[in-house]
Coordinates of C-alpha atoms in Angstrom, one line a residue:
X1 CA 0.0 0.0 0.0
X2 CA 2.7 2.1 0.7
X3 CA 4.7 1.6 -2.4
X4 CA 1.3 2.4 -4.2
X5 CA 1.3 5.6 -2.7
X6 CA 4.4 6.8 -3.2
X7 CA 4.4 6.1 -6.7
X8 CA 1.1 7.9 -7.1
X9 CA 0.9 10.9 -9.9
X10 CA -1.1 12.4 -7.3
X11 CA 1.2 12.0 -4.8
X12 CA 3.7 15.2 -6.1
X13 CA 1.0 17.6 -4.8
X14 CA 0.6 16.5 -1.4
X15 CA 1.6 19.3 1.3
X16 CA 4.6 17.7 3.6
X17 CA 6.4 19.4 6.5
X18 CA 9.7 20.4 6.1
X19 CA 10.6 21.6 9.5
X20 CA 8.8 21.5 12.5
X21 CA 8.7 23.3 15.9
X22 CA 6.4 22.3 18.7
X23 CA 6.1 24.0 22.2
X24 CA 3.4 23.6 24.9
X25 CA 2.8 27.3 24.6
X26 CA -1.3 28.2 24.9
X27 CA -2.3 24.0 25.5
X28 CA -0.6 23.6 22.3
X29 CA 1.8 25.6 19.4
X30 CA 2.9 24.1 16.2
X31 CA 5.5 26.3 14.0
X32 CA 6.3 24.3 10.5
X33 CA 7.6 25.0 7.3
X34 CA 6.1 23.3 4.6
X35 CA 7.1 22.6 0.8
X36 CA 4.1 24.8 -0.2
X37 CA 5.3 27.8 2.1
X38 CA 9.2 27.0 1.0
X39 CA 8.0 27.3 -2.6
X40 CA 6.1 29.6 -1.9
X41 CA 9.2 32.1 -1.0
X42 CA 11.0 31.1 -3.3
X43 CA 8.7 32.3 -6.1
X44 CA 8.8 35.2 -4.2
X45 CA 12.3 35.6 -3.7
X46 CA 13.0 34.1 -7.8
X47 CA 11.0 37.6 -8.8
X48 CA 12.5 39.8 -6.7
X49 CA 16.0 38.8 -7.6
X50 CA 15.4 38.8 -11.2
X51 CA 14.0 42.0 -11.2
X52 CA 17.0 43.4 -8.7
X53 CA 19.2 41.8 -11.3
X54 CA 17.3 43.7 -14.5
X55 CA 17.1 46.9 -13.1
X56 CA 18.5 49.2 -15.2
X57 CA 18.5 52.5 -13.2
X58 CA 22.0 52.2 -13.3
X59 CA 23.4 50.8 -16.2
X60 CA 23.9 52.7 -19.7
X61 CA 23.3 49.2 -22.1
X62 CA 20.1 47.3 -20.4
X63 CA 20.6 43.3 -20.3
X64 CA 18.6 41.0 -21.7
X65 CA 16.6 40.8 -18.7
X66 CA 15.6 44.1 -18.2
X67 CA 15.0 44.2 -22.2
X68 CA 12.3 41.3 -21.1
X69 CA 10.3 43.1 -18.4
X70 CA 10.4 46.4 -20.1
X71 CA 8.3 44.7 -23.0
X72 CA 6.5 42.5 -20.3
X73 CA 5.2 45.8 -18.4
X74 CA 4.5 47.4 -21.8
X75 CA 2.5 44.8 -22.8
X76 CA 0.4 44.5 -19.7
X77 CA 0.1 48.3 -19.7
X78 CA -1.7 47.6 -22.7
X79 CA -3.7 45.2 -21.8
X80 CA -5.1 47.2 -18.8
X81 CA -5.9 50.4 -21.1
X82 CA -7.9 48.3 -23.1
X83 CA -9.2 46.2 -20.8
X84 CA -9.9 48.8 -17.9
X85 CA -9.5 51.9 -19.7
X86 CA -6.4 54.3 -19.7
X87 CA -7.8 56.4 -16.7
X88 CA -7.1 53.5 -14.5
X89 CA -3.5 52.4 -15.0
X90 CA -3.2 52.8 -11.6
X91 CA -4.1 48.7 -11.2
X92 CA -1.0 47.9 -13.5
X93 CA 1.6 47.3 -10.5
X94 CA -1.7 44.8 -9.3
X95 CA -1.8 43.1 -12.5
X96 CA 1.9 43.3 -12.9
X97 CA 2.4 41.2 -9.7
X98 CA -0.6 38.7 -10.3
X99 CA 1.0 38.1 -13.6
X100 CA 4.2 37.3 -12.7
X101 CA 3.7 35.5 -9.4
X102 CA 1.5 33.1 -11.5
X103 CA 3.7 32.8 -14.5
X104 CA 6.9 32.1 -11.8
X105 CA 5.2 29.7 -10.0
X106 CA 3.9 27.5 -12.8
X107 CA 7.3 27.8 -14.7
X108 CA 9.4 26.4 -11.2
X109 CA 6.9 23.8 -11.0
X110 CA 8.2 22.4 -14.7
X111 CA 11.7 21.9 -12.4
X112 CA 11.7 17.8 -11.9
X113 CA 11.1 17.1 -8.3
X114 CA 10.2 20.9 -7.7
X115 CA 6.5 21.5 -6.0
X116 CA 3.7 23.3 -7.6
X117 CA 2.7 25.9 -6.0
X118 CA -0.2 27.0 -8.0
X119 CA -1.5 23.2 -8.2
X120 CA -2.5 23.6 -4.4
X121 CA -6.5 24.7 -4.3
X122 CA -5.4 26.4 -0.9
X123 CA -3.1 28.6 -2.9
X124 CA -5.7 29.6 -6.5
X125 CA -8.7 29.3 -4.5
X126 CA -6.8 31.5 -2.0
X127 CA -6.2 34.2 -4.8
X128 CA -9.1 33.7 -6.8
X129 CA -11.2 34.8 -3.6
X130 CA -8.8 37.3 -2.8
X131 CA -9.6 39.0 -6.5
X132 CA -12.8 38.5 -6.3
X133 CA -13.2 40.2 -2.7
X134 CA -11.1 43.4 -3.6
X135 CA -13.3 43.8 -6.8
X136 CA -16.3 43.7 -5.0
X137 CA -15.4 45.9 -2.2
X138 CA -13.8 48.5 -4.9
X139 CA -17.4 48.3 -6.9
X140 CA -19.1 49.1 -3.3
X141 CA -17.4 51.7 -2.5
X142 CA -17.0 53.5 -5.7
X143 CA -21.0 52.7 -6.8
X144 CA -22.3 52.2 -3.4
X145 CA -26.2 51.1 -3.2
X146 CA -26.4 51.5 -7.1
X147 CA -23.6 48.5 -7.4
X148 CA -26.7 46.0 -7.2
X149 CA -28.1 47.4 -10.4
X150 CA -25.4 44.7 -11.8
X151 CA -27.4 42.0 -11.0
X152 CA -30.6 43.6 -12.9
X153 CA -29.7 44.6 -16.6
X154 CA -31.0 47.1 -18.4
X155 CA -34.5 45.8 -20.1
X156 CA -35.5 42.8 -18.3
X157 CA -39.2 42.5 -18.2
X158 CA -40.6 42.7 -14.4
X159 CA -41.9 39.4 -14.3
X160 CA -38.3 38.1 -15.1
X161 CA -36.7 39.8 -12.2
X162 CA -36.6 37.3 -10.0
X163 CA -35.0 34.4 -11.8
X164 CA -32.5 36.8 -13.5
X165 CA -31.4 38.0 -10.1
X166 CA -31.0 34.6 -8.3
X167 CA -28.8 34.0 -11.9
X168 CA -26.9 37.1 -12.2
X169 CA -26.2 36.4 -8.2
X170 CA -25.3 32.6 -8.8
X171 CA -22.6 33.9 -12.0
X172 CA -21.3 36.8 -10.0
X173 CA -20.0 35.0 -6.6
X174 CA -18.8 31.9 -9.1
X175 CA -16.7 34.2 -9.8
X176 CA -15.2 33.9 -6.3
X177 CA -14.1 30.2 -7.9
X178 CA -13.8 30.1 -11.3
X179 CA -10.1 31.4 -11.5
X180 CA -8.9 29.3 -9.3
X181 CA -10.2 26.3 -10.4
X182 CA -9.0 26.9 -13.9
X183 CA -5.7 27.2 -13.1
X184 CA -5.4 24.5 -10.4
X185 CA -7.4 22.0 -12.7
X186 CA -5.1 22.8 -15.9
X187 CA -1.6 22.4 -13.8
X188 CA -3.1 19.5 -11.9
X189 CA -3.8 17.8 -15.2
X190 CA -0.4 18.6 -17.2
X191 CA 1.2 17.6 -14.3
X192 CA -0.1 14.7 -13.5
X193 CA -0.1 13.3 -17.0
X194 CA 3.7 14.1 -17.5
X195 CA 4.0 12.1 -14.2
X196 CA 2.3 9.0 -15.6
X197 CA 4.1 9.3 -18.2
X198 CA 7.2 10.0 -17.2
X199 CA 7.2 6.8 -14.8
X200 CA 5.8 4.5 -18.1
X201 CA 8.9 5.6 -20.1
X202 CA 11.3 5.0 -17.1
X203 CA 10.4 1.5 -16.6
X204 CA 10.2 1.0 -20.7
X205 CA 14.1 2.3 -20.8
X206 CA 15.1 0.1 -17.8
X207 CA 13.5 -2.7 -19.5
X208 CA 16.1 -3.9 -22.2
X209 CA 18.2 -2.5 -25.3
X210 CA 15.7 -3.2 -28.0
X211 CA 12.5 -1.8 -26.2
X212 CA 14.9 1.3 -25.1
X213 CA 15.7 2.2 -28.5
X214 CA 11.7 1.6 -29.6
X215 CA 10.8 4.1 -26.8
X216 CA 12.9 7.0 -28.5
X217 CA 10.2 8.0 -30.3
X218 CA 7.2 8.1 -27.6
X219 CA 10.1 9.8 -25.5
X220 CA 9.9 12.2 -27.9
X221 CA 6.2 13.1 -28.2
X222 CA 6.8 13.4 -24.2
X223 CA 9.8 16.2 -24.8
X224 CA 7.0 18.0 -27.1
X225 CA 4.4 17.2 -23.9
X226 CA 6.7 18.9 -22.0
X227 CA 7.1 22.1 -23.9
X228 CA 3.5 22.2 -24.3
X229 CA 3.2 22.6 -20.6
X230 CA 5.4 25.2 -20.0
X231 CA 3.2 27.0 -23.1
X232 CA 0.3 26.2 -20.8
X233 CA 2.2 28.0 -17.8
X234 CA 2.7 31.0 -19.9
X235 CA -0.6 31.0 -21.1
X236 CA -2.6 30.4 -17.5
X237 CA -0.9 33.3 -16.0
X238 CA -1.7 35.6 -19.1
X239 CA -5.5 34.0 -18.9
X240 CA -6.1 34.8 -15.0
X241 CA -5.0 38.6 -15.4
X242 CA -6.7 38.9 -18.6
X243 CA -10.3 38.0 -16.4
X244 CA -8.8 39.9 -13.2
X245 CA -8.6 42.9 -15.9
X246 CA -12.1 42.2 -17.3
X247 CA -13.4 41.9 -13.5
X248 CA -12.3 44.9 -12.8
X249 CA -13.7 47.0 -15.6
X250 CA -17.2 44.9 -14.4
X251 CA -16.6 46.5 -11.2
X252 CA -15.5 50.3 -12.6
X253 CA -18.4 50.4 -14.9
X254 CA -20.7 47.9 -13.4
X255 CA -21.5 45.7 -17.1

């Protein structure tokens, strides 16, 4: 049973305790560092350096680096002018970080052995309510009692009130969810699969010469799987602020 479980594709996702601290303080006091918290800071840490290390405040010819978040601020700037408007720009150092704390996290996870930190629910779910909390508290106070005209739109016949309510109320608070789960069920999914197959094509090589050399070419089509997921990493974190800028501009102009 054991064995089972450690070789489990599921198994890469599970939270573990890295270090531990335990004291009778308050009946009882438990200080740990997990691999989700570990990776966690290092995302965190894997930004700020590379951003300390394309900064280019200083320096006459920028680096390659700097050249690469130049473009990657001047593309999101774009995206939140058209998105949100140009009056509101001041949300681009909030989309800036989303971005990049998203795109970091799924590209380390592509490490073998490494942890995915946006595979954890706690961690989307955690941000994807966090989003959708700020949106709705920026709404309420820039609308307040005229922010629940979003739930009735323009047009909508009296005796349709009701229902179109109770479904603008359901898709509004899904909200609260639906960024979250899309990008822990896409990561959970990649990763898992490259997992299974990953262990397959081990025990193929390990097997003998002839089946080795056979299992070149499905070895291959799993080199392509992997740079397909770390399009997929570039592509969720792009995703998730694309709908944090469109949830915002919901909350701005109430549509």
């Amino acid at each position: 049973m054991s064995q089972e479980f450690i070789f489990s594709p599921l198994a890469q996702f599970e939270v573990l305790s890295l270090i531990g601290f335990n004291a009778p303080i308050l009946n009882y006091f438990n200080l740990s560092l997990t691999n989700l918290g570990f990776y966690t800071i290092l995302v965190l840490c894997t930004i700020i350096g590379l951003h300390a290390y394309g900064d280019n405040e200083v320096k006459l010819i920028p680096n390659k680096w700097s050249i690469a978040f130049e473009s990657s601020f001047q593309s999101l700037g774009t995206m939140v002018k058209d998105q949100i408007g140009s009056l509101n720009e001041i949300y681009l150092p909030f989309i800036y970080s989303i971005f990049f704390f998203v795109l970091v996290g799924n590209l380390i996870s592509n490490v073998p052995y490494s942890f995915a930190v946006n595979a954890s629910a706690v961690v989307t779910l955690g941000l994807s309510v966090t989003i959708f909390m700020g949106v709705t508290i920026l709404s309420l106070s820039k609308h307040k009692l005229k922010f629940f005209s979003y739930f009735i739109p323009s047009g909508t016949p009296l005796a349709l009130v009701p229902l179109i309510v109770l479904i603008e109320i359901v898709s509004y608070f899904a909200r609260a969810v639906s960024l979250g789960v899309r990008l822990f069920a896409n990561l959970t999914a990649g990763h898992t699969l490259l997992k299974i197959l990953s262990t397959f094509l081990y025990k193929l090589f390990s097997s003998s010469v002839i089946v080795a050399v056979l299992t070149l070419i499905p070895f291959a089509i799993f080199l392509g799987l992997i740079g397909l997921e770390i399009a997929v990493s570039l592509i969720q974190a792009f995703v998730l602020t694309l709908l944090t800028c469109s949830y915002l501009k919901d909350a701005i102009d109430l549509h």
